PDB file of C-alpha atoms in Angstrom:
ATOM      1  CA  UNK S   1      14.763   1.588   2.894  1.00 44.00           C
ATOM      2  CA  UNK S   2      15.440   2.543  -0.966  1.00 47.00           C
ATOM      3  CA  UNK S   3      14.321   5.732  -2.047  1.00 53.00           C
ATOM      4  CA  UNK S   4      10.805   6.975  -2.125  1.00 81.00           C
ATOM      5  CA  UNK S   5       8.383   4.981  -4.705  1.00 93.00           C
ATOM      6  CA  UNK S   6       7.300   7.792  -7.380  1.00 95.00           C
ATOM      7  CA  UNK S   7       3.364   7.848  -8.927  1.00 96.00           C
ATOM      8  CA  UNK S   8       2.842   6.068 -12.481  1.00 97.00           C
ATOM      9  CA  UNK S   9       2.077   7.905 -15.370  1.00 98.00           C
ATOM     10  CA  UNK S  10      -1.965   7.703 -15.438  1.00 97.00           C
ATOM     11  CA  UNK S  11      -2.250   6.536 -18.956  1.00 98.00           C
ATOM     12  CA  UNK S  12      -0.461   3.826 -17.340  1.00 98.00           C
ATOM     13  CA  UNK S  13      -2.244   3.224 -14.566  1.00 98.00           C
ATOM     14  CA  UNK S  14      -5.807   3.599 -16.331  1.00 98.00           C
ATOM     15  CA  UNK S  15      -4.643   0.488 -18.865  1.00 98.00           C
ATOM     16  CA  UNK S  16      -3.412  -1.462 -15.889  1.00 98.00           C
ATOM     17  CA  UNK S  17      -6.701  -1.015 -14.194  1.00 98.00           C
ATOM     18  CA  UNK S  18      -8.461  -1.761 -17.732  1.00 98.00           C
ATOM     19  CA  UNK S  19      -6.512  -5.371 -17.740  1.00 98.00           C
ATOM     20  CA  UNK S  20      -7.045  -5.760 -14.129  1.00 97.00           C
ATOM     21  CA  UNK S  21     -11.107  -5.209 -14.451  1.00 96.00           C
ATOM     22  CA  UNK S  22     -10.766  -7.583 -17.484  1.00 97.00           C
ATOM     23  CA  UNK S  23      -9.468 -10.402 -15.404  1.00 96.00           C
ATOM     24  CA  UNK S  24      -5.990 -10.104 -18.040  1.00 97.00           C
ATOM     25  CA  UNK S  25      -3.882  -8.267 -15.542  1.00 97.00           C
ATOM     26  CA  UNK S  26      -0.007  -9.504 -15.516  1.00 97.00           C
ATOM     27  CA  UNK S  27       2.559  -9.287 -12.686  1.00 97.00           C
ATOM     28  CA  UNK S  28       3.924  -6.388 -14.108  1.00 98.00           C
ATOM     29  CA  UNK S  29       0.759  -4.426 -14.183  1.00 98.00           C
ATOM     30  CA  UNK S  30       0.532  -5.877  -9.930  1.00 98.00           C
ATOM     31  CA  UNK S  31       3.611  -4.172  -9.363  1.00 98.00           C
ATOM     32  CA  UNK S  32       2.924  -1.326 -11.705  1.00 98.00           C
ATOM     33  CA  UNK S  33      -0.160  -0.613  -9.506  1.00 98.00           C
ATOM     34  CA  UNK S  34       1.151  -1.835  -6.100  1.00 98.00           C
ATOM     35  CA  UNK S  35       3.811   0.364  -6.473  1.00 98.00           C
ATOM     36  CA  UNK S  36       1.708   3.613  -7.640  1.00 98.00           C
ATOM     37  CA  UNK S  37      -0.608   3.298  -4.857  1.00 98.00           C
ATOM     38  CA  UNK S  38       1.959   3.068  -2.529  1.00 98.00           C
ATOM     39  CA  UNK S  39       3.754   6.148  -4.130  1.00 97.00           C
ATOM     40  CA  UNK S  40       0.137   8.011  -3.257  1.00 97.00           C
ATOM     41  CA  UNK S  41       0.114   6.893   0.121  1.00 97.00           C
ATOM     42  CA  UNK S  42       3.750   8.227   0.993  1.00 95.00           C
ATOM     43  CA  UNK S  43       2.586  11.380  -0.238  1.00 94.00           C
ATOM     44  CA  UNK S  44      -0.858  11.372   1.202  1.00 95.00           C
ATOM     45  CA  UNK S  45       0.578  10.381   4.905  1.00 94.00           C
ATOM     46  CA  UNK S  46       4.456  11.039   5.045  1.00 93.00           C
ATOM     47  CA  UNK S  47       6.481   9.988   8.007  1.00 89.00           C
ATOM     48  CA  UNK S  48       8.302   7.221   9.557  1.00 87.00           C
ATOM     49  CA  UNK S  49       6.337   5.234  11.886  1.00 89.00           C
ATOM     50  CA  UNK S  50       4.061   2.706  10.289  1.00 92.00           C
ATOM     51  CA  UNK S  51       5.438   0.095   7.380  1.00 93.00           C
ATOM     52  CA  UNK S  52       3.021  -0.844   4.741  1.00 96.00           C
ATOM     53  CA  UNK S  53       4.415  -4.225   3.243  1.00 97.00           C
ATOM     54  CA  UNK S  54       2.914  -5.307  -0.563  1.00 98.00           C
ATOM     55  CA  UNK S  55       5.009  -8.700  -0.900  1.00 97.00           C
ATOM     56  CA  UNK S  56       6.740  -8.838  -3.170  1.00 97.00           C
ATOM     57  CA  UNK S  57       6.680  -5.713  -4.752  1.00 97.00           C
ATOM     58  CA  UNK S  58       7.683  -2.849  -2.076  1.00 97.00           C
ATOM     59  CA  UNK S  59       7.419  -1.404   1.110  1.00 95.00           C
ATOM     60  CA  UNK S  60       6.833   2.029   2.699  1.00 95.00           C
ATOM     61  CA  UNK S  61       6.933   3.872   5.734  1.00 91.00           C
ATOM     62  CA  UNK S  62       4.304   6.348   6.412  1.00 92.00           C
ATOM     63  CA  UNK S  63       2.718   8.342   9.107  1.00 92.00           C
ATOM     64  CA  UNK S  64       4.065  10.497  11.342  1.00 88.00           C
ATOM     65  CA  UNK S  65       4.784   9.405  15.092  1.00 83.00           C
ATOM     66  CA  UNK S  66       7.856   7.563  16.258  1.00 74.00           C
ATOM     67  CA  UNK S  67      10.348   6.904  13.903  1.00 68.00           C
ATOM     68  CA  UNK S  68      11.670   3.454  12.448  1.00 59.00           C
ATOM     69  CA  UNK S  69      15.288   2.910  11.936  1.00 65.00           C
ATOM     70  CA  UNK S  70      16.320  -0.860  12.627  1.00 69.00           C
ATOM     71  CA  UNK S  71      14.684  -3.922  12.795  1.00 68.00           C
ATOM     72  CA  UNK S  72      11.181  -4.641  12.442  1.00 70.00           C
ATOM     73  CA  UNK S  73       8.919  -2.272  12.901  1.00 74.00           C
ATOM     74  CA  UNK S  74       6.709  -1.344  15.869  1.00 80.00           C
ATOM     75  CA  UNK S  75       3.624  -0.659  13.824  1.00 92.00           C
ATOM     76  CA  UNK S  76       3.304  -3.028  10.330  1.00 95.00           C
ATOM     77  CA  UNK S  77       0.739  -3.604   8.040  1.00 97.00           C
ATOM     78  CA  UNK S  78       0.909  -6.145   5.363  1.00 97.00           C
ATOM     79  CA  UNK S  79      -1.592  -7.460   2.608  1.00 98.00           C
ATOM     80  CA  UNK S  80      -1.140  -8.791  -0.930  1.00 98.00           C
ATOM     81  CA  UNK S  81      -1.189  -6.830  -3.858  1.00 98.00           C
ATOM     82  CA  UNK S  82      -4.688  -7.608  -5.257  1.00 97.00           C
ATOM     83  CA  UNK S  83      -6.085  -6.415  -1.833  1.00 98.00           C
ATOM     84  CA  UNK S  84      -3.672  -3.387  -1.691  1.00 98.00           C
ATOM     85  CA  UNK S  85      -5.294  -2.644  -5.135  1.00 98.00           C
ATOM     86  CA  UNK S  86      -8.664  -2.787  -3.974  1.00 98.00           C
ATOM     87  CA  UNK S  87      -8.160  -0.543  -0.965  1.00 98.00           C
ATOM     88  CA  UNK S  88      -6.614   2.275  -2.663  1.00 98.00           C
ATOM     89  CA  UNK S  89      -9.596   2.009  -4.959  1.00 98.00           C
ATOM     90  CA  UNK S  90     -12.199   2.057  -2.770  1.00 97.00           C
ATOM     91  CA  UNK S  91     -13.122  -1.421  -3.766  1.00 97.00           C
ATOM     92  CA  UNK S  92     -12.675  -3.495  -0.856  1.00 98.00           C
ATOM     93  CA  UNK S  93     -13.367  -1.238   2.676  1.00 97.00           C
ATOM     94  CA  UNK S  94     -10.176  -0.878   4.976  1.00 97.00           C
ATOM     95  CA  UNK S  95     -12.229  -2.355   8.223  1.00 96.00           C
ATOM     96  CA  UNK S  96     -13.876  -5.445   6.145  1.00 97.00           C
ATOM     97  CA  UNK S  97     -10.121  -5.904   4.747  1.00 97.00           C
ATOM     98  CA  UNK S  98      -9.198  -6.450   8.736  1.00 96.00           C
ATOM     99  CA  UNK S  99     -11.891  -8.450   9.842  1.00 96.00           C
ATOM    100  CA  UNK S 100     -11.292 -11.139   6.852  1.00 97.00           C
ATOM    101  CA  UNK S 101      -7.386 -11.350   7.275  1.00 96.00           C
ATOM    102  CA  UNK S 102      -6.707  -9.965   3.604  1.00 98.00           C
ATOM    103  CA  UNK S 103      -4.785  -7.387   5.703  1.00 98.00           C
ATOM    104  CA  UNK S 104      -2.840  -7.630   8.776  1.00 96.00           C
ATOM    105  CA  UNK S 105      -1.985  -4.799  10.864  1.00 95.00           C
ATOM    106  CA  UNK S 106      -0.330  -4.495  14.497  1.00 93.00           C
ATOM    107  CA  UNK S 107       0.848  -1.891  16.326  1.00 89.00           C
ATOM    108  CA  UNK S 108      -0.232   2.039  16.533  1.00 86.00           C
ATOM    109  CA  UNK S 109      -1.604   3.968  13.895  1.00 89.00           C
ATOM    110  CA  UNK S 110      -2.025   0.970  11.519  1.00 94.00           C
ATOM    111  CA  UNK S 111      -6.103   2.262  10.475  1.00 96.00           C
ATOM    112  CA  UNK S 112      -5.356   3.497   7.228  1.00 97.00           C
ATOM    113  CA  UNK S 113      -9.210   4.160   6.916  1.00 96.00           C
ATOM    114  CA  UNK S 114      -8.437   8.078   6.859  1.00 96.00           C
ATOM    115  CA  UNK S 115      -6.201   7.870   4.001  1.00 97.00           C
ATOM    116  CA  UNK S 116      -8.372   5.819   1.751  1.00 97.00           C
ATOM    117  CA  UNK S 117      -9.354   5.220  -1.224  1.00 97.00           C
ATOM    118  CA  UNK S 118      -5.997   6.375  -2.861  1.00 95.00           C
ATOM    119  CA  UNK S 119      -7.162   6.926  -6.509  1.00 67.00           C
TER     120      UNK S 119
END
């Protein structure tokens, strides 16, 4: 796993947002934000035993419990980056997320409902 995924600066994130709520948002402002986000949630629930996968832009552990060290993962959560967006936003609820397959999650400890919205 590469090193930990550091927080944008916020002007950055703000205009990112602007050209995302404009319907003019790039793939670099995707990553930009998938990547932030994800930052937020290392820091907001650090450990090991849960992977959060944002295809194709990163991937994090987080959590504490078990830890991870080969393979896949006992515990894995994956979604795309416009729904990873609208989580840590508090758009788009964790639980309706689930129940209409814009996220899936298996394994323990994969209801990031306590840790959301990020920003």
């Amino acid at each position: 796993m590469p090193a930990r995924l550091k927080p944008a600066p916020a002007a950055e994130v703000a205009a990112a947002l602007a050209r995302l709520d404009a319907g003019t948002a790039q793939r670099a402002d995707l990553r930009l934000l998938t990547k932030h986000f994800l930052a937020l949630l290392e820091t907001l629930a650090p450990g090991r035993s849960v992977e959060v996968r944002v295809p194709p832009y990163a991937a994090v552990q987080v959590i504490e419990g078990v830890r991870h060290t080969r393979g896949t993962p006992p515990a894995v959560i994956e979604t795309d980056a416009a729904t990873w967006i609208a989580l840590a936003t508090g758009r788009l609820a964790w639980t309706d997320a689930v129940e209409s397959v814009r996220v899936q999650a298996s394994g323990e400890r994969t209801d990031l409902t306590p840790y959301l919205p990020l920003g």
